[in-house]
Tab-separated table of C-alpha atoms in Angstrom:
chain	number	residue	atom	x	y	z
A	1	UNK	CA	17.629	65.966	-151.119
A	2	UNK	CA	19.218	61.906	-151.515
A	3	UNK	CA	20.568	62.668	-147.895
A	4	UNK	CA	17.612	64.107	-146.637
A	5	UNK	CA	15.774	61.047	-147.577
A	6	UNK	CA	18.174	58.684	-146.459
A	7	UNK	CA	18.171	60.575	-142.923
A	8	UNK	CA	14.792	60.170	-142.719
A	9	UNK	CA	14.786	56.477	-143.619
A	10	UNK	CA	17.147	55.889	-141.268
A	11	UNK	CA	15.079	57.410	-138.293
A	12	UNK	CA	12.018	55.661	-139.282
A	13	UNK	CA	14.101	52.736	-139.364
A	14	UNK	CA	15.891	53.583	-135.756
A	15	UNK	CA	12.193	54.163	-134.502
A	16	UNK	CA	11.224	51.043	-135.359
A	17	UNK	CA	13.772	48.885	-133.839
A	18	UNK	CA	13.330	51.311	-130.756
A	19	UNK	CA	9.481	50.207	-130.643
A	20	UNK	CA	9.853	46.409	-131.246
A	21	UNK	CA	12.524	46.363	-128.424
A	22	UNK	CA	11.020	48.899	-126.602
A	23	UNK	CA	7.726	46.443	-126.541
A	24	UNK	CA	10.174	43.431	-124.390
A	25	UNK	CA	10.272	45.327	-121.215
A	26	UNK	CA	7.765	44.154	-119.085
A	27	UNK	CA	7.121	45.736	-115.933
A	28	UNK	CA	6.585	43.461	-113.096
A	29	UNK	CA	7.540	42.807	-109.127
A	30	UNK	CA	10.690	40.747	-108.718
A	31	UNK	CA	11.934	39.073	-105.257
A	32	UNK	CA	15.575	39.913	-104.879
A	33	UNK	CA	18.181	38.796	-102.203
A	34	UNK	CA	18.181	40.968	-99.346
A	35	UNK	CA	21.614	42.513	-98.485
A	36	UNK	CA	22.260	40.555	-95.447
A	37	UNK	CA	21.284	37.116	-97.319
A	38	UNK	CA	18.686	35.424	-95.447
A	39	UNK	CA	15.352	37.708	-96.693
A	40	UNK	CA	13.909	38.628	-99.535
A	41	UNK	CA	12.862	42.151	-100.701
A	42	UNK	CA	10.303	42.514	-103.501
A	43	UNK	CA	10.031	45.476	-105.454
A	44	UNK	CA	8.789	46.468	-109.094
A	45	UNK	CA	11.006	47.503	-111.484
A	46	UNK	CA	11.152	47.345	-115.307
A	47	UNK	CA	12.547	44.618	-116.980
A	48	UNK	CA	14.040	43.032	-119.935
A	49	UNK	CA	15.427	39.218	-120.555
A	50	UNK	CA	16.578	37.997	-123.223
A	51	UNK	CA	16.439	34.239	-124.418
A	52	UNK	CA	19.668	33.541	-123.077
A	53	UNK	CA	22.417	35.577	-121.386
A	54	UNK	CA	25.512	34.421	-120.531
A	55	UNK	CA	26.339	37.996	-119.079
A	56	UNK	CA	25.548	38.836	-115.279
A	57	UNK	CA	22.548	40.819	-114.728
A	58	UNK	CA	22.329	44.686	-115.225
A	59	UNK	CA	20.438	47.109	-113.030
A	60	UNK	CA	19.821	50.843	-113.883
A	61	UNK	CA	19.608	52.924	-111.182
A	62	UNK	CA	17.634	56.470	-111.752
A	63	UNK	CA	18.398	59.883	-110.393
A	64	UNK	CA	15.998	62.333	-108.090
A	65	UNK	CA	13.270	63.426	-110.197
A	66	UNK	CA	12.565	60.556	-112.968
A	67	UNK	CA	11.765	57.005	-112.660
A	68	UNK	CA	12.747	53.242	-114.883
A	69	UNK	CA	10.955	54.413	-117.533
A	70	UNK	CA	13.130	57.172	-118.710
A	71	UNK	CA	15.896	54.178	-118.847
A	72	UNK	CA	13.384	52.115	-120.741
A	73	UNK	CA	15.192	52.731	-124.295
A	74	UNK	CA	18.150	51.708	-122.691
A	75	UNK	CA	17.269	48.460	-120.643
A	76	UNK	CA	15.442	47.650	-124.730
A	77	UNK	CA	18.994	47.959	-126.141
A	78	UNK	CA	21.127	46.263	-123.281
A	79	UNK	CA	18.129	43.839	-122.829
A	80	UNK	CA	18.869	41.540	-126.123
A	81	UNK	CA	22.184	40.713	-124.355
A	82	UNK	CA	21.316	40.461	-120.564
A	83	UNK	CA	18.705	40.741	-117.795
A	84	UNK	CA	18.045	44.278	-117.281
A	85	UNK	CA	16.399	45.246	-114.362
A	86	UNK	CA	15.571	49.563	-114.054
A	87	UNK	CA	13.813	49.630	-110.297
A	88	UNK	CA	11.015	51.701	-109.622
């Protein structure tokens, strides 16, 4: 029954954390480099930034059939130590 409890306590907690990090990914348009370097693209994609990051930025790319905010959980975790971007 102690492990039970403690199993559950430590969900709740894991929950938790999930939601308050969960809750810094803002989705929003960016303007990125295009590939050949003189343009611009723009597209939306979900992101999370941390204060600072001293790290280069991270981008999650999705397969056929869901979108960024299946990788939402992720980009909350990886997102307290660099600019996450998951692309729409």
């Amino acid at each position: 029954l102690a492990f039970a409890v403690r199993a559950a306590l430590r969900v709740r907690r894991e929950l938790a954390d999930h939601a308050i990090a969960a809750a810094r990914v803002r989705s929003r348009w960016n303007s990125v480099p295009a590939v050949d370097g003189v343009r611009r693209l723009r597209l939306h994609a979900q992101v999370a930034e941390p204060v600072r990051s001293t790290y280069p930025p991270i981008v999650l790319v999705h397969g056929f059939g869901i979108g960024g905010r299946y990788l939402v959980p992720l980009a909350a975790r990886l997102g307290r130590h660099a600019h996450v971007y998951a692309p729409d």
